[in-house]
XYZ file of C-alpha atoms in Angstrom:
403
model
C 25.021 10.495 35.649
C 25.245 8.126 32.754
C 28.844 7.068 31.194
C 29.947 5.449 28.161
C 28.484 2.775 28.993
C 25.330 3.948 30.082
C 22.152 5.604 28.029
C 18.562 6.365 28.578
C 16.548 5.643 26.021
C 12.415 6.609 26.063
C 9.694 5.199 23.303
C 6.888 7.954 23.148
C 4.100 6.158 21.724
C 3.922 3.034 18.901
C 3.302 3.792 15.149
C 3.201 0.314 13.377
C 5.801 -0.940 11.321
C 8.542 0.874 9.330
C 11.245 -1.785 7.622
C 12.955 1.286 5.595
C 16.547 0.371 4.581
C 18.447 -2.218 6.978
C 16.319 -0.549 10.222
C 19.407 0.786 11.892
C 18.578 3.166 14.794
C 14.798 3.348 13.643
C 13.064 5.517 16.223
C 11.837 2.858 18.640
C 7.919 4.111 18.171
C 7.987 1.593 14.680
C 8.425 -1.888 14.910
C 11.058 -3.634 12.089
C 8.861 -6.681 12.171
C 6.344 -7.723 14.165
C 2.691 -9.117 13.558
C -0.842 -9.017 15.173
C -0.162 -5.659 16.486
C -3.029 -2.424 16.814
C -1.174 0.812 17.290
C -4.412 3.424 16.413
C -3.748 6.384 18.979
C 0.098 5.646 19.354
C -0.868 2.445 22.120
C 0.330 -1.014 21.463
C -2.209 -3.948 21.810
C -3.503 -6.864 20.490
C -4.967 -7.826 17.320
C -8.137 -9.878 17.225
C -9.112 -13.003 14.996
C -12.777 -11.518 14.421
C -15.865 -13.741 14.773
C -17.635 -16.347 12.643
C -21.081 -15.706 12.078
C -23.694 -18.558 12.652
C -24.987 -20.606 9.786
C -22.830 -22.957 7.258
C -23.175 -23.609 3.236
C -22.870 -27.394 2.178
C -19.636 -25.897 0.015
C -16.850 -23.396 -0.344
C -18.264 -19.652 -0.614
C -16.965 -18.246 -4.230
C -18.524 -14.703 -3.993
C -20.371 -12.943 -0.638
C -22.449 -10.103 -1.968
C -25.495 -8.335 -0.260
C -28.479 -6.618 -1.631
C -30.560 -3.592 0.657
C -34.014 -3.651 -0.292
C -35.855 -0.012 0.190
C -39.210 -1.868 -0.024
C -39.250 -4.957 1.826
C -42.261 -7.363 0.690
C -44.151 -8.405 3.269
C -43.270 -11.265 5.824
C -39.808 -10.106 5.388
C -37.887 -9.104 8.160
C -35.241 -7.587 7.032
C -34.233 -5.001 4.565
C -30.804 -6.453 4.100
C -29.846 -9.560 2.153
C -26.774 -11.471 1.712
C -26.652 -13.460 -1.656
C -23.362 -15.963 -1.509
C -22.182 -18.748 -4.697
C -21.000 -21.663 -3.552
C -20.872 -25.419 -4.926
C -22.534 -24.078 -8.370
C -25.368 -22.586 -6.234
C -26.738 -19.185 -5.428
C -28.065 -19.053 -1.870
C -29.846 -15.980 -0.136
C -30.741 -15.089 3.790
C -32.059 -12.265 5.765
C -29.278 -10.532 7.524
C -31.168 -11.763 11.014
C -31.208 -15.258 9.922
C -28.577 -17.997 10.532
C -29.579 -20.435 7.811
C -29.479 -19.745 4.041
C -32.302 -21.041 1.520
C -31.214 -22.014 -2.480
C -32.457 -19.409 -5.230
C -31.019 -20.962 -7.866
C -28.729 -23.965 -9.586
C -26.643 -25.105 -12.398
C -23.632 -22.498 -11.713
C -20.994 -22.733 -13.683
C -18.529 -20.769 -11.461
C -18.902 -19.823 -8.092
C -17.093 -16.299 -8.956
C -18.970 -13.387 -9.631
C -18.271 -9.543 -9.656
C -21.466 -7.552 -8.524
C -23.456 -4.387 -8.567
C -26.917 -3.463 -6.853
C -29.566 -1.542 -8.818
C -32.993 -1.191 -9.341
C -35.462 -2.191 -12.368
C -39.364 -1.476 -13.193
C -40.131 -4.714 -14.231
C -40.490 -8.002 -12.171
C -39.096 -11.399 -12.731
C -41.075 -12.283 -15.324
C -41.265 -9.142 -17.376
C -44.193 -7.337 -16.720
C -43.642 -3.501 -15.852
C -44.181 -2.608 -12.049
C -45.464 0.849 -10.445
C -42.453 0.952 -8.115
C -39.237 0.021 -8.671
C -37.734 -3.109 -7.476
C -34.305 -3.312 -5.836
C -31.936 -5.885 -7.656
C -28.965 -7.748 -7.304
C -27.007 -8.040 -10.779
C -24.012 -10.549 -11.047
C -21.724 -11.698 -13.882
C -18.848 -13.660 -15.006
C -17.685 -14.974 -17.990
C -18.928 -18.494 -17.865
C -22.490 -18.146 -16.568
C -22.957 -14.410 -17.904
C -25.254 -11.831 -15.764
C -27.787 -12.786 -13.424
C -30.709 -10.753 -11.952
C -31.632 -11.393 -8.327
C -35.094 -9.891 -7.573
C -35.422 -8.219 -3.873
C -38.915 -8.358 -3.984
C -39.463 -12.561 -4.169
C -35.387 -13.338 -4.137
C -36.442 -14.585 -7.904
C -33.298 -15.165 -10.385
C -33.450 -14.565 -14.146
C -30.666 -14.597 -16.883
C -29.882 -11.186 -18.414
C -28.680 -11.812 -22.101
C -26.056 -9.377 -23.768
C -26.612 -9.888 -27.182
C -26.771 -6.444 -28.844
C -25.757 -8.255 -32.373
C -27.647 -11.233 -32.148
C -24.184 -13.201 -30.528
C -24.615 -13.593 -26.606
C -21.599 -12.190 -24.521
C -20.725 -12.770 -21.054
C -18.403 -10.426 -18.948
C -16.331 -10.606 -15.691
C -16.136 -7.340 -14.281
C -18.793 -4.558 -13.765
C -19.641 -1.294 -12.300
C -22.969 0.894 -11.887
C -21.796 4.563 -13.261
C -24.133 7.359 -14.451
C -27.080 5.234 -14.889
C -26.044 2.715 -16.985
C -24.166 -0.869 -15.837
C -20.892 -0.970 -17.619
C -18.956 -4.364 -18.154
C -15.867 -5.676 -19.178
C -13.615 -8.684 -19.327
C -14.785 -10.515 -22.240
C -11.696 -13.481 -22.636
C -12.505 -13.275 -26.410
C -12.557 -9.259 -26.384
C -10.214 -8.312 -23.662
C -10.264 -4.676 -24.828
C -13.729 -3.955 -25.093
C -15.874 -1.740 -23.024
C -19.951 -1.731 -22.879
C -22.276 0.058 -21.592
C -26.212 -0.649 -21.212
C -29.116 1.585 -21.816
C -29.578 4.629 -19.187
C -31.713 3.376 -16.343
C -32.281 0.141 -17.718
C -29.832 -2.738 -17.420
C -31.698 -5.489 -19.283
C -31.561 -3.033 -22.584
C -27.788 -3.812 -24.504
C -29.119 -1.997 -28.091
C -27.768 0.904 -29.654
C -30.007 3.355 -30.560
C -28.792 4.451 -33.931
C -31.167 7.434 -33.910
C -30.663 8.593 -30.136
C -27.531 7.168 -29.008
C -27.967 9.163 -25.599
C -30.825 6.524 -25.009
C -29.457 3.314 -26.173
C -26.371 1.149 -25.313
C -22.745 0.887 -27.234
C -20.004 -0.005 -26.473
C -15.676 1.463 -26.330
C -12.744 -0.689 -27.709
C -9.035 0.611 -25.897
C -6.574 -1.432 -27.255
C -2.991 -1.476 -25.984
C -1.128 -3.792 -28.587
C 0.567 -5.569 -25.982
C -1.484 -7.942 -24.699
C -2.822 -6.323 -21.927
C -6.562 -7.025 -20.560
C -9.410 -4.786 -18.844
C -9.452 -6.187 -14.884
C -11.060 -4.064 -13.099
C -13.855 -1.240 -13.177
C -14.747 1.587 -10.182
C -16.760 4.265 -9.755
C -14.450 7.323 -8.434
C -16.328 10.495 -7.541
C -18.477 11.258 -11.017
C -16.081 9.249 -13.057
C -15.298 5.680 -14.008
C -11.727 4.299 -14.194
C -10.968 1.394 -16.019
C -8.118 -0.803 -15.011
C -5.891 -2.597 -17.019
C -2.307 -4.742 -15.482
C 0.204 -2.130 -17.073
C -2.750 1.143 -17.549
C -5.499 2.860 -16.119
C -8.483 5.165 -17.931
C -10.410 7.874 -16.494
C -14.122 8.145 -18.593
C -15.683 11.181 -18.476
C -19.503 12.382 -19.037
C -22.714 10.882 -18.293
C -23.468 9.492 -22.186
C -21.986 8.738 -25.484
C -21.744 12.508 -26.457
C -20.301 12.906 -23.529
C -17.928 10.563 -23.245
C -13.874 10.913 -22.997
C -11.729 8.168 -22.328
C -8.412 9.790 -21.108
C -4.962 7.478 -19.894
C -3.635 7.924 -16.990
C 0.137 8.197 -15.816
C 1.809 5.057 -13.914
C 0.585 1.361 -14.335
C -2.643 -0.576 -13.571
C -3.702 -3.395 -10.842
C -2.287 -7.348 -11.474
C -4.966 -8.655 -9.034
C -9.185 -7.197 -9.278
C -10.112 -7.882 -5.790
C -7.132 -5.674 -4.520
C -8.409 -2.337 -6.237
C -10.179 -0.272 -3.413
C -11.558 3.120 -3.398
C -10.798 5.703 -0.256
C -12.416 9.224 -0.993
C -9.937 10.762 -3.459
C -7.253 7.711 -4.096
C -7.118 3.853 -4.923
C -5.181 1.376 -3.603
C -4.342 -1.895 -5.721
C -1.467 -4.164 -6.227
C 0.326 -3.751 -9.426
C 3.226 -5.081 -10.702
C 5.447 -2.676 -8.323
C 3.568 -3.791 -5.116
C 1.353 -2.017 -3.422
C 0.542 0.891 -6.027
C -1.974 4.418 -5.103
C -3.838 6.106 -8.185
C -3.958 10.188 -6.634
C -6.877 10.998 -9.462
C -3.639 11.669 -12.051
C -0.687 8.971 -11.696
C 0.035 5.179 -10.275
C 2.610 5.059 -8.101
C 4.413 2.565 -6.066
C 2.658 3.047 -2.122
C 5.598 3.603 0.699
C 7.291 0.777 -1.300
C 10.179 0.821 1.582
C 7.758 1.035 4.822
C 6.496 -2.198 4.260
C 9.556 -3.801 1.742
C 9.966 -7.530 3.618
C 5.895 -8.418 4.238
C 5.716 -7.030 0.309
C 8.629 -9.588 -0.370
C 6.906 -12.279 1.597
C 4.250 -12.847 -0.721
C 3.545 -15.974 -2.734
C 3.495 -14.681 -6.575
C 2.346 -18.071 -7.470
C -1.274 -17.141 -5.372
C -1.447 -13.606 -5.569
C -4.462 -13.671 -7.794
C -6.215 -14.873 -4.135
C -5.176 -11.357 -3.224
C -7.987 -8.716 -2.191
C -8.779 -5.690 -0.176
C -11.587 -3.476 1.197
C -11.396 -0.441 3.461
C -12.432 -0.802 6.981
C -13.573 2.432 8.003
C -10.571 4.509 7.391
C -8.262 1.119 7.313
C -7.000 -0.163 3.966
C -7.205 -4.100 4.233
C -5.156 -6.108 1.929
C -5.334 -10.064 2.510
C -2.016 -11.512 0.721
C -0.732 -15.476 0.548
C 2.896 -14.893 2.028
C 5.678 -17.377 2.349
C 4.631 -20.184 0.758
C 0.774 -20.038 2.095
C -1.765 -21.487 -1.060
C -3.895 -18.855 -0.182
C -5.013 -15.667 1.925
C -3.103 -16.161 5.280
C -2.446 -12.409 6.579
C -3.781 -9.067 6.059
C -1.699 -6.018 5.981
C -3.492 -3.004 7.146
C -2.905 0.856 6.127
C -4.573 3.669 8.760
C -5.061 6.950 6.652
C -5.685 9.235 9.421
C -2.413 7.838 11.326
C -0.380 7.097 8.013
C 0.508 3.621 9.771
C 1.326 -0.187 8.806
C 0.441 -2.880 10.954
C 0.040 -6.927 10.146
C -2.452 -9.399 10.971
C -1.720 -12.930 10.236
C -3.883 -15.902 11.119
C -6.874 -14.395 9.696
C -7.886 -15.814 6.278
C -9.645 -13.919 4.360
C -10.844 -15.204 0.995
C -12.925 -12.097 -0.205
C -14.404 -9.251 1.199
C -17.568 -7.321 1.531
C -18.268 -4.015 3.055
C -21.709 -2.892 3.696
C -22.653 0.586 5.515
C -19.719 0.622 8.389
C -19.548 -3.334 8.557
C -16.889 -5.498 6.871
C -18.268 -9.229 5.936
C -15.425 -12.128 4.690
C -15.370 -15.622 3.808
C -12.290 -17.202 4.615
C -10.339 -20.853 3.660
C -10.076 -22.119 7.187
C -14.021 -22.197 7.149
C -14.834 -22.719 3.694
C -18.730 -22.130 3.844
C -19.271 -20.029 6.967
C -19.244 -16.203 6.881
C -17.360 -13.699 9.119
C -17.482 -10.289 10.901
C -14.726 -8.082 11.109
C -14.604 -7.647 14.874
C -14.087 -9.047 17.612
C -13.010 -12.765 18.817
C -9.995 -13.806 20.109
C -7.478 -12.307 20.810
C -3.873 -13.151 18.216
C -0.800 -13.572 19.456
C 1.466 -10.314 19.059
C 5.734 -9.580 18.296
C 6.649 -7.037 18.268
C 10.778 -6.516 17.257
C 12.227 -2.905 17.251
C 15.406 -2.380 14.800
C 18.855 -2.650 15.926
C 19.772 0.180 18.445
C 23.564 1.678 19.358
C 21.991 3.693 21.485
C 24.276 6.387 20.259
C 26.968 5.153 22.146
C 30.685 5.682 21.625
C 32.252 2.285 23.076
């Protein structure tokens, strides 16, 4: 029969980490802190390090995107294609292949934000029967590019609707028409290209349905558009301190309505699930529900969320892995990405991985693709590989007893 100074105590199952408060008498199925820990179906193991795919770049990979082609030309292999920038290059290889081949030079920034689409013309001009698949990347110092899927051919796209070329940082693909923002000299503007055509930046003063324009959403403060996503048949448009929900298909249509809460400090961290975002604002880790930002569990997670290196967090960024939010953070004083804290939706559960740097992310079909710092020009799956060593450290414990 157990005393006062006796107890039985009994853990029934493991649900990730929980570092509400100051952890006293936290029910011993959450860890306090802990890292390298898997607790999907309530049983503790180990975390893996996940496995470097063959085949290196001669330099640092800025941006990993892929492109699927529906119409392979022939002597091709493979339907998908990964495109990655690195050392002012653009370099392209079959998904089966190990080595990559250049496509094109004279980058000025190995940074890019991406979209795939598809265009009736080829590379150089003329109009095609069929439509070719396409690869369309921009930033604000080289402007967009086109990557061709039929002959991995690259050609400048010029946004010059006045006569005065503009180049862009962030775009999307919604309702038919390539939308862009993050112009440093026009941080409020919004455009939007011609309906099925993304090489076409006019307004069409008679039709506007069938031409381009563009939206200016000033917010007198300084603020900047970071961010653009697709969400269901909408488009939201991030800014640090606001986010914008556009509705309609075309310029009739159009309504650009605010949103409740605050926006995303860091691009690469904003990540659709279904019917919510994640992102890291300037409380943390933030949700947008489809009506308001809020701060995410901003207590379940409180000291890894404390951990992180302000000075890097624009290295920040995030994907979902299956139903896993992934957010790769610089904590303690880490230069860049050196853990990844990881959200299960269907479980509701935290868990950290550290030793696993990952740079930036790409998620194709039900794969997830990163480059990462400690391997600067290799490119790496999300499974598999070693195993990382775990802790696990449950909070203090009185075990309810009276002495």
């Amino acid at each position: 029969m157990a005393n006062n100074y006796e107890t039985t105590f009994t853990v029934n199952g493991f649900a990730g980490l929980a570092q509400d408060g100051n952890g006293f008498n936290t029910d011993l199925k959450y860890a306090f802190r802990g890292k390298n820990f898997d607790t999907t179906g309530g049983v503790l193991r180990s975390m893996e390090r996940y496995t470097a795919l063959t085949g290196t770049l001669p330099a640092p990979i800025g941006t990993l995107a892929a492109l699927y082609r529906r119409y392979p030309p022939k002597g091709y292999t493979d339907a998908l294609v990964f495109v990655a920038a690195a050392g002012g290059r653009l370099y392209a290889r079959q998904a089966s292949e190990t080595t990559w081949t250049q496509i094109f030079g004279a980058l000025r920034s190995d940074s890019f934000d991406f979209v795939t689409y598809e265009v009736n013309e080829d590379s150089n001009g003329d109009p095609t029967d069929a439509p070719i698949d396409v690869l369309l990347l921009t930033n604000a110092d080289d402007g967009m590019l086109c990557v061709y899927g039929d002959n991995l051919a690259v050609k400048a796209v010029p946004i010059a609707p006045d006569g005065t070329a503009l180049k862009f940082n962030v775009m999307a693909r919604h309702a038919e028409r390539i939308w862009v923002t993050g112009n440093p000299d026009d941080p409020d503007k919004l455009m939007y290209s011609a309906p099925y055509n993304p090489f076409d930046w006019t307004a069409n003063a008679e039709i506007p349905e069938d031409g381009a324009g563009d939206v200016l959403q000033p917010s007198w403060d300084g603020d900047s558009f970071v961010a653009l996503r697709p969400f269901g048949s909408q488009l939201l448009a991030f800014k640090k301190s606001r986010v914008w929900r556009i509705l309609g298909t075309d310029p009739s249509t159009y309504i650009m309505k605010e949103q409740y809460g605050g926006g995303s400090i860091v691009e690469n961290t904003v990540t659709v699930s279904n019917d919510r975002v994640y992102m890291l604002g300037y409380g943390g880790l933030m949700v947008y529900d489809g009506v308001e930002v809020t701060r995410f569990y901003p207590q379940r997670v409180q000291h890894v969320i404390s951990r992180i290196n302000y000075k890097y967090i624009e290295k920040a960024c995030a994907c979902m892995r299956g139903e896993t939010f992934c957010l790769a953070l610089p904590l303690d004083t880490s230069t860049v990405n050196n853990a990844i804290l990881e959200y299960n939706e269907r479980e509701r559960t935290f868990c950290l991985r550290e030793g696993v740097s990952a740079k930036s992310f790409l998620t194709f079909a039900d794969k997830v693709y990163f480059t990462s710092d400690e391997t600067p020009g290799k490119m790496w799956e999300a499974t598999g590989g070693t195993m990382l060593p775990m802790e696990w450290e449950s909070a203090y414990q009185d075990m309810g007893a009276k002495n």
